Amino acid sequence: MINLILFGPPGSGKGTQAKLLVEKYKLHHISTGDIFRREMKNDTDLGKEAKSYIAKGALVPDSVTIGMLRKEVESNPDVAGYIFDGFPRTVPQAEALDTLMKELNQSISCLLELKVQDDELRNRLMERGKTSGRADDVDPNVINDRISVYKEKTLPVANHYAGQNKANEVNGIGTIEEVFGRLSERIDAVS
Ligand code: ADP
């Protein structure tokens, strides 16, 4: 099994690369952002709760997100592995993921961190906001808050996996194919 964490700030290209990686490595993609957006669209109780945080650029509370992730993994057994995209976003989420993997007799193979500088992230998100229909991609204040939350709460997750010798930094600047090539190289080295 290969279990990957696709990691990086908002706008770093995780969603785009996840699609390509799924195809190449036949892994099951779990994007917590996509799940929240689906729940919001269907106006479920989970969607309503998530919306209040997402609209501000804040994180949905760990208790909600961890339960949702666990359910998603448990309802998709017998896969060749998982790509976690947008999760874990806090150290407690990382600890919960490690516990879940252990319960399933599995482990995280590696964390791949896409490195992109803040100015480029802001440009990409504002550009995406023109067509994505995502309210959190339109307001520059919300975008800045998401980048700050990433630095404060999410970046420590990379250190958590560096402590397990599983963290990899990948240059996220370049064409989609170039970045994909860099990611594939790292994955092939651990699998
Ligand atoms: P981005 O494009 O900013 O990387 P996502 O599409 O992954 O964002 O997620 C959108 C929003 O959903 C986040 O800004 C956050 O509010 C919420 N969210 C997604 N994943 C998580 C998570 N693991 N923990 C808490 N909140 C999350």
Short mmCIF file of N, CA and C in Angstrom, two decimals, residues 11-176:
data_model
loop_
_atom_site.label_atom_id
_atom_site.label_comp_id
_atom_site.label_asym_id
_atom_site.label_seq_id
_atom_site.Cartn_x
_atom_site.Cartn_y
_atom_site.Cartn_z
N GLY A 11 -3.93 26.87 -2.66
CA GLY A 11 -3.49 27.39 -3.96
C GLY A 11 -2.18 26.77 -4.43
N SER A 12 -1.64 25.80 -3.71
CA SER A 12 -0.34 25.25 -4.09
C SER A 12 -0.45 24.18 -5.18
N GLY A 13 -1.70 23.77 -5.50
CA GLY A 13 -1.87 22.82 -6.60
C GLY A 13 -2.18 21.40 -6.17
N LYS A 14 -2.58 21.23 -4.92
CA LYS A 14 -2.83 19.88 -4.40
C LYS A 14 -3.93 19.17 -5.20
N GLY A 15 -5.04 19.87 -5.42
CA GLY A 15 -6.18 19.24 -6.12
C GLY A 15 -5.80 18.80 -7.53
N THR A 16 -5.10 19.67 -8.25
CA THR A 16 -4.68 19.37 -9.63
C THR A 16 -3.76 18.15 -9.65
N GLN A 17 -2.79 18.15 -8.76
CA GLN A 17 -1.82 17.05 -8.75
C GLN A 17 -2.45 15.76 -8.25
N ALA A 18 -3.39 15.88 -7.29
CA ALA A 18 -4.03 14.68 -6.76
C ALA A 18 -4.71 13.91 -7.88
N LYS A 19 -5.38 14.62 -8.77
CA LYS A 19 -6.09 13.96 -9.88
C LYS A 19 -5.11 13.15 -10.73
N LEU A 20 -3.95 13.72 -11.03
CA LEU A 20 -2.96 13.02 -11.85
C LEU A 20 -2.36 11.83 -11.09
N LEU A 21 -2.12 12.02 -9.80
CA LEU A 21 -1.51 10.95 -9.00
C LEU A 21 -2.46 9.77 -8.85
N VAL A 22 -3.75 10.07 -8.71
CA VAL A 22 -4.76 9.02 -8.58
C VAL A 22 -4.72 8.12 -9.81
N GLU A 23 -4.63 8.75 -10.96
CA GLU A 23 -4.60 8.00 -12.20
C GLU A 23 -3.35 7.12 -12.30
N LYS A 24 -2.22 7.73 -12.00
CA LYS A 24 -0.96 7.00 -12.16
C LYS A 24 -0.80 5.87 -11.15
N TYR A 25 -1.14 6.15 -9.88
CA TYR A 25 -0.86 5.16 -8.83
C TYR A 25 -2.11 4.40 -8.37
N LYS A 26 -3.26 4.70 -8.98
CA LYS A 26 -4.52 4.00 -8.66
C LYS A 26 -4.86 4.05 -7.17
N LEU A 27 -4.72 5.22 -6.61
CA LEU A 27 -5.00 5.38 -5.18
C LEU A 27 -6.38 6.00 -4.97
N HIS A 28 -6.89 5.87 -3.76
CA HIS A 28 -8.19 6.47 -3.45
C HIS A 28 -7.96 7.89 -2.90
N HIS A 29 -8.54 8.86 -3.54
CA HIS A 29 -8.32 10.27 -3.19
C HIS A 29 -9.34 10.71 -2.14
N ILE A 30 -8.85 11.24 -1.03
CA ILE A 30 -9.76 11.81 -0.04
C ILE A 30 -9.39 13.28 0.17
N SER A 31 -10.25 14.18 -0.30
CA SER A 31 -10.04 15.61 -0.10
C SER A 31 -11.10 16.11 0.88
N THR A 32 -10.64 16.53 2.07
CA THR A 32 -11.62 17.01 3.07
C THR A 32 -12.31 18.28 2.57
N GLY A 33 -11.59 19.11 1.81
CA GLY A 33 -12.22 20.32 1.25
C GLY A 33 -13.36 19.96 0.31
N ASP A 34 -13.12 18.96 -0.56
CA ASP A 34 -14.17 18.52 -1.49
C ASP A 34 -15.36 17.95 -0.73
N ILE A 35 -15.09 17.19 0.33
CA ILE A 35 -16.21 16.60 1.09
C ILE A 35 -17.03 17.73 1.75
N PHE A 36 -16.33 18.70 2.33
CA PHE A 36 -17.07 19.82 2.94
C PHE A 36 -17.89 20.57 1.89
N ARG A 37 -17.31 20.78 0.71
CA ARG A 37 -18.07 21.51 -0.34
C ARG A 37 -19.30 20.70 -0.78
N ARG A 38 -19.15 19.39 -0.86
CA ARG A 38 -20.31 18.56 -1.23
C ARG A 38 -21.40 18.66 -0.14
N GLU A 39 -20.99 18.60 1.10
CA GLU A 39 -21.96 18.69 2.20
C GLU A 39 -22.63 20.06 2.24
N MET A 40 -21.86 21.11 1.91
CA MET A 40 -22.45 22.46 1.90
C MET A 40 -23.48 22.57 0.78
N LYS A 41 -23.13 22.00 -0.37
CA LYS A 41 -24.02 22.05 -1.52
C LYS A 41 -25.33 21.32 -1.21
N ASN A 42 -25.22 20.21 -0.49
CA ASN A 42 -26.42 19.43 -0.16
C ASN A 42 -27.12 19.97 1.09
N ASP A 43 -26.54 21.04 1.65
CA ASP A 43 -27.13 21.70 2.82
C ASP A 43 -27.39 20.74 4.00
N THR A 44 -26.48 19.82 4.23
CA THR A 44 -26.60 18.88 5.35
C THR A 44 -26.21 19.60 6.65
N ASP A 45 -26.45 18.95 7.80
CA ASP A 45 -26.06 19.55 9.09
C ASP A 45 -24.55 19.78 9.13
N LEU A 46 -23.78 18.78 8.62
CA LEU A 46 -22.32 18.91 8.57
C LEU A 46 -21.94 20.09 7.68
N GLY A 47 -22.60 20.20 6.54
CA GLY A 47 -22.33 21.29 5.61
C GLY A 47 -22.61 22.65 6.24
N LYS A 48 -23.71 22.73 6.97
CA LYS A 48 -24.06 24.02 7.60
C LYS A 48 -23.01 24.40 8.64
N GLU A 49 -22.57 23.41 9.42
CA GLU A 49 -21.56 23.71 10.44
C GLU A 49 -20.25 24.13 9.78
N ALA A 50 -19.82 23.37 8.76
CA ALA A 50 -18.55 23.66 8.10
C ALA A 50 -18.56 25.05 7.48
N LYS A 51 -19.69 25.41 6.90
CA LYS A 51 -19.78 26.68 6.18
C LYS A 51 -19.40 27.88 7.05
N SER A 52 -19.80 27.85 8.32
CA SER A 52 -19.55 29.00 9.19
C SER A 52 -18.05 29.22 9.37
N TYR A 53 -17.27 28.15 9.34
CA TYR A 53 -15.81 28.28 9.49
C TYR A 53 -15.15 28.59 8.14
N ILE A 54 -15.56 27.86 7.12
CA ILE A 54 -14.91 27.97 5.82
C ILE A 54 -15.06 29.38 5.26
N ALA A 55 -16.22 29.98 5.46
CA ALA A 55 -16.48 31.32 4.93
C ALA A 55 -15.51 32.35 5.51
N LYS A 56 -15.03 32.10 6.73
CA LYS A 56 -14.10 33.05 7.39
C LYS A 56 -12.65 32.74 7.08
N GLY A 57 -12.41 31.59 6.45
CA GLY A 57 -11.02 31.18 6.21
C GLY A 57 -10.44 30.45 7.40
N ALA A 58 -11.32 30.05 8.35
CA ALA A 58 -10.86 29.31 9.53
C ALA A 58 -10.93 27.82 9.26
N LEU A 59 -10.35 27.02 10.17
CA LEU A 59 -10.43 25.57 10.03
C LEU A 59 -11.71 25.07 10.69
N VAL A 60 -12.29 24.04 10.13
CA VAL A 60 -13.41 23.34 10.76
C VAL A 60 -12.81 22.62 11.98
N PRO A 61 -13.55 22.57 13.12
CA PRO A 61 -12.94 21.96 14.32
C PRO A 61 -12.48 20.52 14.09
N ASP A 62 -11.37 20.16 14.77
CA ASP A 62 -10.78 18.83 14.62
C ASP A 62 -11.80 17.72 14.88
N SER A 63 -12.64 17.90 15.92
CA SER A 63 -13.57 16.83 16.28
C SER A 63 -14.46 16.48 15.09
N VAL A 64 -14.90 17.48 14.36
CA VAL A 64 -15.77 17.27 13.21
C VAL A 64 -14.98 16.62 12.08
N THR A 65 -13.81 17.20 11.78
CA THR A 65 -13.04 16.78 10.61
C THR A 65 -12.48 15.37 10.77
N ILE A 66 -12.00 15.06 11.97
CA ILE A 66 -11.40 13.73 12.21
C ILE A 66 -12.46 12.64 12.07
N GLY A 67 -13.65 12.87 12.62
CA GLY A 67 -14.73 11.89 12.51
C GLY A 67 -15.11 11.66 11.06
N MET A 68 -15.17 12.74 10.31
CA MET A 68 -15.55 12.65 8.90
C MET A 68 -14.50 11.86 8.11
N LEU A 69 -13.23 12.14 8.38
CA LEU A 69 -12.13 11.47 7.66
C LEU A 69 -12.14 9.97 7.96
N ARG A 70 -12.34 9.65 9.24
CA ARG A 70 -12.36 8.24 9.65
C ARG A 70 -13.47 7.49 8.90
N LYS A 71 -14.62 8.12 8.84
CA LYS A 71 -15.76 7.49 8.16
C LYS A 71 -15.44 7.26 6.67
N GLU A 72 -14.80 8.23 6.07
CA GLU A 72 -14.45 8.16 4.64
C GLU A 72 -13.44 7.02 4.38
N VAL A 73 -12.46 6.88 5.27
CA VAL A 73 -11.48 5.80 5.11
C VAL A 73 -12.15 4.46 5.32
N GLU A 74 -12.95 4.37 6.40
CA GLU A 74 -13.56 3.09 6.73
C GLU A 74 -14.58 2.64 5.69
N SER A 75 -15.17 3.59 4.99
CA SER A 75 -16.16 3.17 3.99
C SER A 75 -15.50 2.91 2.62
N ASN A 76 -14.18 3.03 2.55
CA ASN A 76 -13.46 2.69 1.32
C ASN A 76 -12.29 1.76 1.61
N PRO A 77 -12.59 0.53 2.10
CA PRO A 77 -11.50 -0.41 2.36
C PRO A 77 -11.07 -1.05 1.03
N ASP A 78 -10.12 -1.94 1.10
CA ASP A 78 -9.71 -2.68 -0.11
C ASP A 78 -9.29 -1.78 -1.26
N VAL A 79 -8.56 -0.73 -0.97
CA VAL A 79 -8.02 0.11 -2.04
C VAL A 79 -6.50 -0.07 -2.04
N ALA A 80 -5.85 0.38 -3.09
CA ALA A 80 -4.39 0.21 -3.18
C ALA A 80 -3.65 1.17 -2.26
N GLY A 81 -4.39 2.14 -1.71
CA GLY A 81 -3.79 3.14 -0.83
C GLY A 81 -4.60 4.42 -0.94
N TYR A 82 -4.23 5.38 -0.13
CA TYR A 82 -4.99 6.63 -0.09
C TYR A 82 -4.10 7.83 -0.42
N ILE A 83 -4.70 8.83 -1.03
CA ILE A 83 -4.05 10.16 -1.10
C ILE A 83 -4.87 11.07 -0.22
N PHE A 84 -4.27 11.54 0.85
CA PHE A 84 -4.95 12.49 1.73
C PHE A 84 -4.61 13.90 1.26
N ASP A 85 -5.64 14.65 0.94
CA ASP A 85 -5.46 15.99 0.35
C ASP A 85 -6.24 16.99 1.21
N GLY A 86 -5.52 17.88 1.85
CA GLY A 86 -6.20 18.83 2.76
C GLY A 86 -6.37 18.27 4.15
N PHE A 87 -5.79 17.14 4.42
CA PHE A 87 -5.83 16.48 5.73
C PHE A 87 -4.53 15.70 5.87
N PRO A 88 -3.86 15.71 7.02
CA PRO A 88 -4.15 16.47 8.23
C PRO A 88 -3.75 17.94 8.11
N ARG A 89 -4.52 18.79 8.75
CA ARG A 89 -4.26 20.24 8.72
C ARG A 89 -3.87 20.77 10.09
N THR A 90 -3.85 19.90 11.08
CA THR A 90 -3.38 20.28 12.42
C THR A 90 -2.63 19.07 12.99
N VAL A 91 -1.81 19.31 14.01
CA VAL A 91 -1.07 18.20 14.62
C VAL A 91 -2.03 17.17 15.23
N PRO A 92 -3.10 17.58 15.95
CA PRO A 92 -4.03 16.55 16.44
C PRO A 92 -4.64 15.72 15.31
N GLN A 93 -4.88 16.33 14.14
CA GLN A 93 -5.39 15.55 13.01
C GLN A 93 -4.35 14.54 12.54
N ALA A 94 -3.07 14.94 12.55
CA ALA A 94 -1.99 14.03 12.14
C ALA A 94 -1.90 12.86 13.11
N GLU A 95 -2.03 13.15 14.40
CA GLU A 95 -1.96 12.08 15.40
C GLU A 95 -3.13 11.12 15.21
N ALA A 96 -4.32 11.68 14.93
CA ALA A 96 -5.50 10.84 14.72
C ALA A 96 -5.32 9.97 13.46
N LEU A 97 -4.70 10.53 12.44
CA LEU A 97 -4.48 9.77 11.21
C LEU A 97 -3.50 8.62 11.46
N ASP A 98 -2.44 8.91 12.21
CA ASP A 98 -1.46 7.86 12.53
C ASP A 98 -2.14 6.72 13.29
N THR A 99 -3.01 7.07 14.23
CA THR A 99 -3.73 6.06 15.01
C THR A 99 -4.63 5.23 14.11
N LEU A 100 -5.34 5.90 13.22
CA LEU A 100 -6.25 5.20 12.30
C LEU A 100 -5.46 4.24 11.41
N MET A 101 -4.33 4.71 10.89
CA MET A 101 -3.51 3.86 10.02
C MET A 101 -3.05 2.62 10.78
N LYS A 102 -2.64 2.83 12.03
CA LYS A 102 -2.17 1.71 12.86
C LYS A 102 -3.28 0.69 13.05
N GLU A 103 -4.47 1.18 13.32
CA GLU A 103 -5.61 0.27 13.50
C GLU A 103 -5.84 -0.58 12.26
N LEU A 104 -5.53 -0.01 11.11
CA LEU A 104 -5.74 -0.72 9.85
C LEU A 104 -4.49 -1.49 9.42
N ASN A 105 -3.50 -1.56 10.34
CA ASN A 105 -2.22 -2.21 10.03
C ASN A 105 -1.52 -1.56 8.85
N GLN A 106 -1.63 -0.27 8.76
CA GLN A 106 -0.99 0.47 7.68
C GLN A 106 -0.21 1.64 8.26
N SER A 107 0.44 2.38 7.34
CA SER A 107 1.12 3.58 7.81
C SER A 107 1.20 4.58 6.67
N ILE A 108 1.53 5.79 7.02
CA ILE A 108 1.74 6.83 6.01
C ILE A 108 3.08 6.55 5.33
N SER A 109 3.10 6.55 4.00
CA SER A 109 4.36 6.31 3.28
C SER A 109 5.20 7.58 3.26
N CYS A 110 4.58 8.69 2.86
CA CYS A 110 5.30 9.96 2.90
C CYS A 110 4.37 11.15 2.79
N LEU A 111 4.89 12.28 3.23
CA LEU A 111 4.21 13.56 3.07
C LEU A 111 4.94 14.34 1.99
N LEU A 112 4.20 14.85 1.03
CA LEU A 112 4.78 15.62 -0.07
C LEU A 112 4.30 17.06 0.07
N GLU A 113 5.23 17.95 0.36
CA GLU A 113 4.86 19.35 0.59
C GLU A 113 5.16 20.19 -0.65
N LEU A 114 4.15 20.75 -1.24
CA LEU A 114 4.33 21.65 -2.40
C LEU A 114 4.70 23.03 -1.89
N LYS A 115 5.89 23.51 -2.30
CA LYS A 115 6.36 24.82 -1.86
C LYS A 115 6.05 25.89 -2.91
N VAL A 116 5.28 26.88 -2.53
CA VAL A 116 4.94 28.00 -3.42
C VAL A 116 4.92 29.26 -2.56
N GLN A 117 5.51 30.34 -3.06
CA GLN A 117 5.59 31.53 -2.22
C GLN A 117 4.24 32.26 -2.16
N ASP A 118 4.06 33.04 -1.07
CA ASP A 118 2.76 33.66 -0.76
C ASP A 118 2.17 34.48 -1.91
N ASP A 119 3.00 35.30 -2.57
CA ASP A 119 2.48 36.17 -3.65
C ASP A 119 1.84 35.35 -4.75
N GLU A 120 2.51 34.28 -5.09
CA GLU A 120 2.01 33.39 -6.14
C GLU A 120 0.71 32.72 -5.68
N LEU A 121 0.64 32.35 -4.41
CA LEU A 121 -0.59 31.72 -3.89
C LEU A 121 -1.76 32.69 -4.01
N ARG A 122 -1.52 33.95 -3.59
CA ARG A 122 -2.60 34.96 -3.66
C ARG A 122 -3.08 35.13 -5.08
N ASN A 123 -2.14 35.21 -6.02
CA ASN A 123 -2.52 35.37 -7.43
C ASN A 123 -3.34 34.19 -7.92
N ARG A 124 -2.89 33.00 -7.61
CA ARG A 124 -3.59 31.80 -8.08
C ARG A 124 -4.99 31.73 -7.49
N LEU A 125 -5.12 32.05 -6.22
CA LEU A 125 -6.44 31.93 -5.57
C LEU A 125 -7.41 32.97 -6.10
N MET A 126 -6.91 34.20 -6.31
CA MET A 126 -7.78 35.26 -6.86
C MET A 126 -8.23 34.87 -8.27
N GLU A 127 -7.33 34.29 -9.02
CA GLU A 127 -7.63 33.84 -10.38
C GLU A 127 -8.66 32.71 -10.35
N ARG A 128 -8.45 31.75 -9.46
CA ARG A 128 -9.38 30.63 -9.34
C ARG A 128 -10.77 31.14 -8.93
N GLY A 129 -10.78 32.18 -8.07
CA GLY A 129 -12.04 32.74 -7.58
C GLY A 129 -12.95 33.28 -8.67
N LYS A 130 -12.36 33.62 -9.81
CA LYS A 130 -13.17 34.16 -10.91
C LYS A 130 -14.09 33.09 -11.49
N THR A 131 -13.69 31.83 -11.36
CA THR A 131 -14.48 30.76 -12.00
C THR A 131 -14.88 29.62 -11.07
N SER A 132 -14.26 29.53 -9.89
CA SER A 132 -14.48 28.33 -9.07
C SER A 132 -15.83 28.31 -8.38
N GLY A 133 -16.45 29.49 -8.23
CA GLY A 133 -17.69 29.54 -7.47
C GLY A 133 -17.43 29.38 -5.97
N ARG A 134 -16.15 29.40 -5.58
CA ARG A 134 -15.83 29.26 -4.16
C ARG A 134 -15.75 30.62 -3.50
N ALA A 135 -16.64 30.86 -2.52
CA ALA A 135 -16.68 32.15 -1.84
C ALA A 135 -15.36 32.44 -1.14
N ASP A 136 -14.66 31.37 -0.68
CA ASP A 136 -13.42 31.58 0.07
C ASP A 136 -12.24 31.94 -0.84
N ASP A 137 -12.47 31.98 -2.17
CA ASP A 137 -11.41 32.37 -3.10
C ASP A 137 -11.58 33.81 -3.61
N VAL A 138 -12.56 34.55 -3.09
CA VAL A 138 -12.86 35.85 -3.67
C VAL A 138 -12.32 37.01 -2.82
N ASP A 139 -12.51 36.92 -1.53
CA ASP A 139 -12.16 38.03 -0.64
C ASP A 139 -10.68 37.95 -0.25
N PRO A 140 -9.88 38.99 -0.59
CA PRO A 140 -8.44 38.95 -0.27
C PRO A 140 -8.17 38.76 1.23
N ASN A 141 -9.08 39.27 2.09
CA ASN A 141 -8.87 39.08 3.53
C ASN A 141 -9.00 37.62 3.93
N VAL A 142 -9.98 36.95 3.33
CA VAL A 142 -10.19 35.52 3.63
C VAL A 142 -8.99 34.72 3.12
N ILE A 143 -8.49 35.09 1.94
CA ILE A 143 -7.33 34.40 1.38
C ILE A 143 -6.11 34.58 2.30
N ASN A 144 -5.91 35.81 2.76
CA ASN A 144 -4.78 36.05 3.66
C ASN A 144 -4.94 35.28 4.96
N ASP A 145 -6.18 35.21 5.47
CA ASP A 145 -6.41 34.45 6.71
C ASP A 145 -6.09 32.98 6.50
N ARG A 146 -6.45 32.43 5.34
CA ARG A 146 -6.18 31.01 5.08
C ARG A 146 -4.67 30.76 5.03
N ILE A 147 -3.95 31.70 4.44
CA ILE A 147 -2.49 31.53 4.37
C ILE A 147 -1.88 31.61 5.79
N SER A 148 -2.41 32.53 6.61
CA SER A 148 -1.90 32.64 7.99
C SER A 148 -2.22 31.39 8.80
N VAL A 149 -3.45 30.89 8.65
CA VAL A 149 -3.83 29.67 9.38
C VAL A 149 -2.93 28.51 8.96
N TYR A 150 -2.59 28.48 7.68
CA TYR A 150 -1.71 27.42 7.18
C TYR A 150 -0.37 27.47 7.93
N LYS A 151 0.19 28.69 8.01
CA LYS A 151 1.51 28.81 8.63
C LYS A 151 1.47 28.44 10.12
N GLU A 152 0.42 28.90 10.76
CA GLU A 152 0.35 28.74 12.22
C GLU A 152 -0.06 27.33 12.63
N LYS A 153 -1.11 26.81 12.01
CA LYS A 153 -1.67 25.53 12.50
C LYS A 153 -1.27 24.33 11.65
N THR A 154 -1.04 24.55 10.34
CA THR A 154 -0.86 23.40 9.45
C THR A 154 0.61 23.05 9.24
N LEU A 155 1.48 24.06 9.09
CA LEU A 155 2.90 23.75 8.85
C LEU A 155 3.52 22.82 9.90
N PRO A 156 3.12 22.92 11.19
CA PRO A 156 3.68 21.98 12.17
C PRO A 156 3.44 20.51 11.82
N VAL A 157 2.44 20.25 10.97
CA VAL A 157 2.20 18.86 10.54
C VAL A 157 3.40 18.34 9.74
N ALA A 158 4.04 19.22 8.96
CA ALA A 158 5.23 18.80 8.19
C ALA A 158 6.34 18.40 9.16
N ASN A 159 6.48 19.14 10.26
CA ASN A 159 7.50 18.78 11.26
C ASN A 159 7.18 17.45 11.92
N HIS A 160 5.89 17.24 12.17
CA HIS A 160 5.45 15.97 12.76
C HIS A 160 5.95 14.80 11.91
N TYR A 161 5.78 14.90 10.58
CA TYR A 161 6.21 13.80 9.71
C TYR A 161 7.71 13.85 9.41
N ALA A 162 8.34 15.02 9.55
CA ALA A 162 9.80 15.09 9.43
C ALA A 162 10.41 14.27 10.58
N GLY A 163 9.76 14.32 11.72
CA GLY A 163 10.20 13.54 12.89
C GLY A 163 10.14 12.04 12.63
N GLN A 164 9.34 11.64 11.66
CA GLN A 164 9.26 10.21 11.29
C GLN A 164 10.06 9.95 9.99
N ASN A 165 10.83 10.96 9.58
CA ASN A 165 11.62 10.87 8.32
C ASN A 165 10.75 10.63 7.10
N LYS A 166 9.57 11.25 7.09
CA LYS A 166 8.64 10.99 5.98
C LYS A 166 8.29 12.26 5.20
N ALA A 167 8.92 13.40 5.58
CA ALA A 167 8.53 14.66 4.93
C ALA A 167 9.43 14.97 3.74
N ASN A 168 8.82 15.38 2.64
CA ASN A 168 9.55 15.76 1.42
C ASN A 168 9.07 17.12 0.94
N GLU A 169 10.01 18.00 0.61
CA GLU A 169 9.62 19.28 0.02
C GLU A 169 9.76 19.18 -1.49
N VAL A 170 8.75 19.71 -2.19
CA VAL A 170 8.76 19.66 -3.65
C VAL A 170 8.47 21.06 -4.17
N ASN A 171 9.26 21.50 -5.12
CA ASN A 171 9.03 22.83 -5.71
C ASN A 171 7.70 22.82 -6.47
N GLY A 172 6.78 23.70 -6.05
CA GLY A 172 5.45 23.73 -6.66
C GLY A 172 5.32 24.74 -7.78
N ILE A 173 6.46 25.34 -8.18
CA ILE A 173 6.46 26.32 -9.27
C ILE A 173 6.91 25.62 -10.55
N GLY A 174 6.20 25.88 -11.63
CA GLY A 174 6.53 25.23 -12.91
C GLY A 174 5.24 24.77 -13.55
N THR A 175 5.34 24.06 -14.66
CA THR A 175 4.12 23.58 -15.31
C THR A 175 3.54 22.43 -14.48
N ILE A 176 2.28 22.12 -14.74
CA ILE A 176 1.61 21.01 -14.04
C ILE A 176 2.41 19.72 -14.24
#
